[in-house]
CSV table of C-alpha atoms and ligand atoms in Angstrom, one decimal:
chain,number,residue,atom,x,y,z
A,1,MET,CA,127.2,108.1,98.1
A,2,SER,CA,129.9,110.7,98.1
A,3,SER,CA,132.5,108.3,99.4
A,4,GLN,CA,131.8,106.0,96.4
A,5,LYS,CA,132.0,108.7,93.7
A,6,THR,CA,134.8,108.4,91.2
A,7,LYS,CA,137.4,111.1,91.3
A,8,ASN,CA,137.1,113.9,88.7
A,9,THR,CA,140.1,113.7,86.5
A,10,ASN,CA,139.1,116.6,84.2
A,11,ALA,CA,140.6,120.0,84.6
A,12,PRO,CA,138.2,122.1,86.8
A,13,THR,CA,135.9,124.6,85.2
A,14,ILE,CA,137.4,128.1,85.9
A,15,GLY,CA,135.0,131.0,86.4
A,16,ARG,CA,136.4,134.5,86.4
A,17,THR,CA,133.1,136.4,86.0
A,18,LEU,CA,129.7,136.0,87.5
A,19,PRO,CA,128.1,134.9,84.2
A,20,GLU,CA,130.8,132.2,83.9
A,21,LEU,CA,130.3,131.1,87.5
A,22,ARG,CA,126.5,131.0,87.1
A,23,ALA,CA,126.8,128.9,83.9
A,24,ALA,CA,129.0,126.4,85.7
A,25,THR,CA,126.9,126.1,88.9
A,26,GLY,CA,123.7,126.1,86.8
A,27,GLN,CA,125.0,123.1,84.8
A,28,LEU,CA,126.0,121.2,88.0
A,29,ARG,CA,122.6,121.9,89.6
A,30,GLN,CA,120.7,120.4,86.7
A,31,ASP,CA,121.3,117.1,88.4
A,32,PRO,CA,119.3,117.1,91.6
A,33,GLN,CA,121.7,114.6,93.2
A,34,VAL,CA,124.5,117.1,93.1
A,35,THR,CA,125.7,118.6,96.3
A,36,LEU,CA,128.4,121.3,96.3
A,37,ALA,CA,131.1,122.0,98.9
A,38,LEU,CA,133.0,125.3,98.8
A,39,VAL,CA,136.5,125.9,100.1
A,40,PRO,CA,137.2,129.6,100.2
A,41,THR,CA,140.9,130.5,100.0
A,42,MET,CA,143.3,133.4,99.2
A,43,GLY,CA,145.4,131.1,97.0
A,44,ALA,CA,149.2,130.3,97.5
A,45,LEU,CA,147.9,126.8,98.3
A,46,HIS,CA,149.7,124.5,100.7
A,47,ALA,CA,148.9,121.2,102.4
A,48,GLY,CA,146.5,122.8,104.8
A,49,HIS,CA,144.3,124.0,101.9
A,50,ILE,CA,144.6,120.6,100.3
A,51,GLU,CA,143.4,118.9,103.4
A,52,LEU,CA,140.3,121.1,103.2
A,53,VAL,CA,139.7,120.1,99.6
A,54,LYS,CA,140.1,116.4,100.5
A,55,HIS,CA,137.6,116.8,103.3
A,56,ALA,CA,135.3,118.6,101.0
A,57,HIS,CA,135.1,115.6,98.7
A,58,THR,CA,133.8,113.6,101.7
A,59,VAL,CA,130.8,115.9,102.4
A,60,ALA,CA,129.5,116.6,98.9
A,61,THR,CA,129.5,115.1,95.4
A,62,HIS,CA,131.2,118.2,93.9
A,63,VAL,CA,133.9,120.6,95.2
A,64,ALA,CA,134.4,124.3,94.4
A,65,VAL,CA,137.4,126.3,95.5
A,66,SER,CA,137.5,130.1,95.5
A,67,ILE,CA,140.8,132.0,95.2
A,68,PHE,CA,140.5,135.7,96.1
A,69,VAL,CA,143.0,137.9,98.0
A,70,ASN,CA,140.4,140.0,99.7
A,71,PRO,CA,141.6,143.6,100.0
A,72,THR,CA,139.0,144.6,102.6
A,73,GLN,CA,140.5,142.3,105.2
A,74,PHE,CA,143.9,144.0,105.0
A,75,ALA,CA,144.7,147.3,106.7
A,76,PRO,CA,146.8,149.8,104.6
A,77,THR,CA,149.9,148.9,106.7
A,78,GLU,CA,149.5,145.1,106.1
A,79,ASP,CA,150.8,142.8,103.4
A,80,LEU,CA,148.1,143.0,100.6
A,81,GLY,CA,150.8,144.0,98.1
A,82,THR,CA,153.3,141.3,98.9
A,83,TYR,CA,150.8,138.5,99.7
A,84,PRO,CA,152.0,135.5,97.7
A,85,ARG,CA,150.0,134.9,94.4
A,86,THR,CA,150.7,131.6,92.7
A,87,GLU,CA,147.6,131.0,90.5
A,88,ALA,CA,149.1,128.7,87.9
A,89,ALA,CA,150.6,126.4,90.6
A,90,ASP,CA,147.3,126.6,92.5
A,91,LEU,CA,145.3,125.5,89.5
A,92,GLU,CA,147.6,122.5,89.0
A,93,ILE,CA,147.1,121.4,92.6
A,94,LEU,CA,143.3,121.8,92.3
A,95,LYS,CA,143.2,119.7,89.1
A,96,ALA,CA,145.2,117.0,90.8
A,97,GLU,CA,142.8,117.1,93.7
A,98,GLY,CA,139.8,116.5,91.4
A,99,VAL,CA,138.2,119.9,92.1
A,100,ASN,CA,135.2,120.6,89.8
A,101,LEU,CA,135.0,124.3,89.9
A,102,VAL,CA,137.5,127.1,90.7
A,103,TRP,CA,136.0,130.6,91.3
A,104,VAL,CA,138.6,133.3,90.7
A,105,PRO,CA,136.8,136.6,90.8
A,106,GLY,CA,138.5,139.9,90.0
A,107,THR,CA,138.4,142.7,92.5
A,108,ASP,CA,136.0,144.6,90.2
A,109,THR,CA,133.6,141.7,90.3
A,110,MET,CA,133.7,141.5,94.1
A,111,TYR,CA,133.7,145.3,94.8
A,112,PRO,CA,132.3,147.1,91.8
A,113,THR,CA,132.1,150.9,91.8
A,114,GLY,CA,129.6,152.0,94.4
A,115,PHE,CA,129.9,148.9,96.5
A,116,SER,CA,129.1,150.0,100.1
A,117,SER,CA,127.4,147.2,102.0
A,118,ALA,CA,128.9,145.1,104.9
A,119,VAL,CA,128.0,142.2,107.1
A,120,GLN,CA,128.4,143.1,110.8
A,121,PRO,CA,130.5,140.3,112.5
A,122,ALA,CA,129.1,138.4,115.4
A,123,LYS,CA,130.1,138.8,119.1
A,124,ALA,CA,132.7,136.1,118.6
A,125,ALA,CA,134.7,138.7,116.6
A,126,GLU,CA,135.2,140.8,119.7
A,127,SER,CA,138.8,141.0,121.1
A,128,LEU,CA,141.7,138.7,120.1
A,129,GLU,CA,142.3,139.4,116.4
A,130,THR,CA,140.0,142.4,116.5
A,131,ASP,CA,142.1,144.1,119.1
A,132,HIS,CA,145.0,144.1,116.7
A,133,ARG,CA,143.3,144.0,113.3
A,134,PRO,CA,140.1,146.0,113.8
A,135,HIS,CA,139.2,146.0,110.1
A,136,PHE,CA,139.7,142.2,109.7
A,137,PHE,CA,136.4,140.4,110.5
A,138,GLN,CA,134.1,142.7,108.7
A,139,GLY,CA,136.2,142.2,105.6
A,140,VAL,CA,135.9,138.4,106.1
A,141,THR,CA,132.2,138.2,106.9
A,142,THR,CA,131.3,140.4,103.9
A,143,VAL,CA,133.5,138.6,101.4
A,144,VAL,CA,132.4,135.1,102.7
A,145,ALA,CA,128.7,136.2,102.5
A,146,LYS,CA,129.3,137.3,98.9
A,147,LEU,CA,131.1,134.0,98.1
A,148,PHE,CA,128.2,132.0,99.6
A,149,ASN,CA,125.6,134.0,97.6
A,150,GLN,CA,127.6,133.6,94.4
A,151,VAL,CA,128.4,129.9,94.6
A,152,ARG,CA,125.4,128.8,96.7
A,153,PRO,CA,127.1,125.7,98.2
A,154,ASP,CA,125.5,123.1,100.5
A,155,ALA,CA,128.6,123.1,102.7
A,156,ALA,CA,131.7,125.2,103.2
A,157,LEU,CA,135.0,124.2,104.8
A,158,PHE,CA,137.2,126.3,107.0
A,159,GLY,CA,140.5,125.5,108.8
A,160,GLU,CA,140.7,125.5,112.6
A,161,LYS,CA,144.0,127.2,112.0
A,162,ASP,CA,142.0,130.5,111.9
A,163,TYR,CA,139.9,129.4,114.8
A,164,GLN,CA,138.2,132.8,115.6
A,165,GLN,CA,137.3,133.1,112.0
A,166,LEU,CA,135.7,129.7,112.1
A,167,CYS,CA,133.6,130.8,115.1
A,168,VAL,CA,132.6,134.1,113.4
A,169,ILE,CA,131.5,132.3,110.2
A,170,ARG,CA,129.5,129.7,112.1
A,171,ALA,CA,127.7,132.5,114.0
A,172,MET,CA,127.1,134.5,110.7
A,173,VAL,CA,125.6,131.4,109.0
A,174,ARG,CA,123.4,130.6,112.0
A,175,ASP,CA,122.3,134.2,112.7
A,176,LEU,CA,121.5,135.1,109.0
A,177,ASP,CA,120.0,131.7,108.0
A,178,PHE,CA,122.4,130.9,105.2
A,179,GLY,CA,121.5,127.2,105.4
A,180,ILE,CA,125.0,126.1,104.7
A,181,ASP,CA,126.8,123.4,106.7
A,182,ILE,CA,130.0,124.9,108.1
A,183,VAL,CA,132.7,122.2,108.5
A,184,GLY,CA,135.9,122.9,110.5
A,185,VAL,CA,139.0,121.0,109.6
A,186,PRO,CA,141.9,120.5,112.1
A,187,THR,CA,145.1,122.4,111.5
A,188,VAL,CA,147.8,120.8,109.3
A,189,ARG,CA,151.3,121.3,110.7
A,190,GLU,CA,154.9,120.8,109.7
A,191,ASN,CA,156.7,117.9,111.4
A,192,ASP,CA,158.1,120.3,114.0
A,193,GLY,CA,154.6,121.6,114.9
A,194,LEU,CA,154.5,124.9,112.9
A,195,ALA,CA,151.0,125.4,111.5
A,196,LEU,CA,151.1,125.6,107.7
A,197,SER,CA,150.4,129.2,106.4
A,198,SER,CA,150.9,131.0,103.2
A,199,ARG,CA,152.7,133.6,105.3
A,200,ASN,CA,155.4,131.1,106.4
A,201,ALA,CA,157.0,131.9,103.0
A,202,TYR,CA,158.1,135.3,104.6
A,203,LEU,CA,160.2,133.7,107.3
A,204,THR,CA,164.0,133.8,107.1
A,205,THR,CA,165.9,130.6,107.7
A,206,GLU,CA,166.6,131.7,111.3
A,207,GLU,CA,163.0,132.7,111.9
A,208,ARG,CA,161.8,129.4,110.5
A,209,GLN,CA,163.8,127.6,113.1
A,210,ALA,CA,162.3,129.7,115.9
A,211,ALA,CA,158.7,129.5,114.6
A,212,PRO,CA,157.6,126.1,116.1
A,213,SER,CA,158.1,127.5,119.6
A,214,LEU,CA,154.7,129.3,119.4
A,215,HIS,CA,153.0,125.9,119.1
A,216,GLU,CA,155.3,124.4,121.7
A,217,ALA,CA,154.4,127.3,124.1
A,218,LEU,CA,150.7,126.6,123.6
A,219,GLN,CA,151.1,122.9,124.3
A,220,THR,CA,153.1,123.7,127.5
A,221,LEU,CA,150.4,126.2,128.5
A,222,SER,CA,147.7,123.5,128.0
A,223,LYS,CA,149.6,121.0,130.1
A,224,SER,CA,150.3,123.3,132.9
A,225,ILE,CA,146.6,124.4,133.2
A,226,ALA,CA,145.7,120.7,133.2
A,227,VAL,CA,147.9,120.1,136.3
A,228,GLY,CA,146.3,123.1,138.1
A,229,THR,CA,148.7,126.0,137.4
A,230,PRO,CA,146.6,129.3,137.6
A,231,ILE,CA,145.8,130.5,134.1
A,232,GLU,CA,147.5,133.9,134.5
A,233,GLU,CA,150.7,132.3,135.6
A,234,ALA,CA,150.6,129.7,132.8
A,235,LYS,CA,150.0,132.4,130.2
A,236,ALA,CA,152.9,134.5,131.6
A,237,ASN,CA,155.2,131.4,131.3
A,238,ALA,CA,154.1,130.8,127.7
A,239,LYS,CA,154.7,134.4,126.7
A,240,ALA,CA,158.2,134.3,128.3
A,241,LEU,CA,159.1,131.2,126.4
A,242,VAL,CA,158.0,132.6,123.0
A,243,LEU,CA,160.0,135.9,123.6
A,244,GLU,CA,163.0,133.9,124.8
A,245,ARG,CA,162.9,131.9,121.5
A,246,GLY,CA,163.2,135.0,119.4
A,247,PHE,CA,159.7,136.3,118.8
A,248,ARG,CA,159.7,140.1,118.7
A,249,ASN,CA,156.2,140.8,120.1
A,250,ILE,CA,153.1,138.9,121.3
A,251,ASP,CA,149.7,140.3,120.3
A,252,TYR,CA,148.0,137.8,122.6
A,253,ILE,CA,148.1,134.4,124.2
A,254,GLU,CA,144.6,133.7,125.6
A,255,VAL,CA,142.5,130.9,127.0
A,256,ARG,CA,138.9,131.1,125.9
A,257,ASP,CA,135.6,129.1,125.8
A,258,ALA,CA,136.0,127.0,122.6
A,259,GLU,CA,132.5,128.0,121.3
A,260,THR,CA,131.7,131.5,122.5
A,261,LEU,CA,135.4,132.7,122.8
A,262,SER,CA,134.5,134.4,126.0
A,263,PRO,CA,137.1,134.2,128.9
A,264,TYR,CA,137.5,130.6,130.0
A,265,GLU,CA,136.1,129.5,133.4
A,266,PRO,CA,138.6,127.0,134.8
A,267,ARG,CA,135.9,125.2,136.8
A,268,SER,CA,133.4,124.9,134.0
A,269,ASP,CA,133.0,121.6,132.1
A,270,ARG,CA,132.9,123.4,128.8
A,271,PRO,CA,135.7,122.9,126.2
A,272,GLY,CA,138.5,125.5,126.2
A,273,ARG,CA,140.7,126.8,123.4
A,274,ILE,CA,144.1,128.4,123.6
A,275,LEU,CA,144.7,131.1,120.9
A,276,ALA,CA,147.8,133.1,120.1
A,277,ALA,CA,149.2,135.7,117.7
A,278,ALA,CA,152.8,136.8,117.8
A,279,TRP,CA,155.4,138.5,115.6
A,280,LEU,CA,158.6,136.8,114.4
A,281,GLY,CA,160.5,139.7,112.7
A,282,ASN,CA,158.0,141.2,110.2
A,283,THR,CA,155.8,138.1,110.1
A,284,ARG,CA,152.7,137.7,112.2
A,285,LEU,CA,152.0,134.1,113.1
A,286,ILE,CA,148.7,132.8,114.6
A,287,ASP,CA,148.0,129.4,116.1
A,288,ASN,CA,145.6,127.7,118.5
A,289,ILE,CA,145.0,124.3,120.1
A,290,PRO,CA,142.3,122.8,122.2
A,291,LEU,CA,142.7,123.0,126.0
B,1,AMP,P1,143.7,131.4,103.5
B,1,AMP,O1,144.1,131.1,102.1
B,1,AMP,O2,144.9,131.6,104.4
B,1,AMP,O3,142.7,132.4,103.7
B,1,AMP,O4,143.1,130.1,104.1
B,1,AMP,C1,142.0,129.5,103.4
B,1,AMP,C2,141.4,128.4,104.3
B,1,AMP,O5,142.4,127.4,104.6
B,1,AMP,C3,141.0,128.9,105.7
B,1,AMP,O6,139.8,128.3,106.1
B,1,AMP,C4,142.1,128.5,106.6
B,1,AMP,O7,141.7,128.4,108.0
B,1,AMP,C5,142.5,127.2,106.0
B,1,AMP,N1,143.9,126.9,106.4
B,1,AMP,C6,145.0,127.7,106.3
B,1,AMP,N2,146.1,127.1,106.8
B,1,AMP,C7,145.6,125.9,107.3
B,1,AMP,C8,146.3,124.8,108.0
B,1,AMP,N3,147.6,124.8,108.3
B,1,AMP,N4,145.5,123.8,108.3
B,1,AMP,C9,144.2,123.7,108.0
B,1,AMP,N5,143.5,124.7,107.4
B,1,AMP,C10,144.3,125.8,107.0
């Protein structure tokens, strides 16, 4: 059904207020055959986001994309003020991709005066990102829960690029009975292996050349564990490689259970995941690959 649908060539409906959003989703839902997939983003769209949108068309008859730079997932010292905002270009991309609905709420709509609720993130949020960005996941779970309640999609798509986030959202949807299919989409990379990210725009020419070594180090780490190198030794080698290539600091390079994100047991037959975050100059890059 969804694979045979004709591509929407009309400009997407743009909602900026809750009444506008409700009018648009209400109209779509008049047809009981309609299914809706949501792709939440912070804008500054690149080929990674576009891959999510293309995948969304294969899981539902209609696609909605949200664009909201969520202030509650940034610490005061982080890059909320300088985060790239490219709405006009984003809307052109979404039109070309046949998106039906774009939800662009203002901060006042998401966090009106008096807003004080929050969604407690699941156990998967412990350690890794949370050790370095303690505010982050509660900001994400709360805003994603709001987006789900606002748009009421049948499915939502998230990139494996933010692997811990994907695990935390899956747990939230399961634990709180959202009844939404969460679909993970593999990371889209540059030819040299660098994972696409809106933050790559911050890199200087020199840093951009060094950036793929994070992915390279994760691949080397995976291979050396596969041939029996003890995990601690393999991790130390990966960290040394990244620092040698010009990264300033490593927040973590860890090997975890791919589902629970608890420490990986080498002798278990469960899938593993290697996750990393490291600083190149003033830019924090994250990446992960399957073990
Ligand atoms: P962001 O706009 O950075 O919040 O990302 C919005 C969505 O796009 C998240 O689900 C990300 O995981 C996903 N995403 C970002 N970069 C990539 C990438 N390189 N490949 C696949 N998905 C991505």
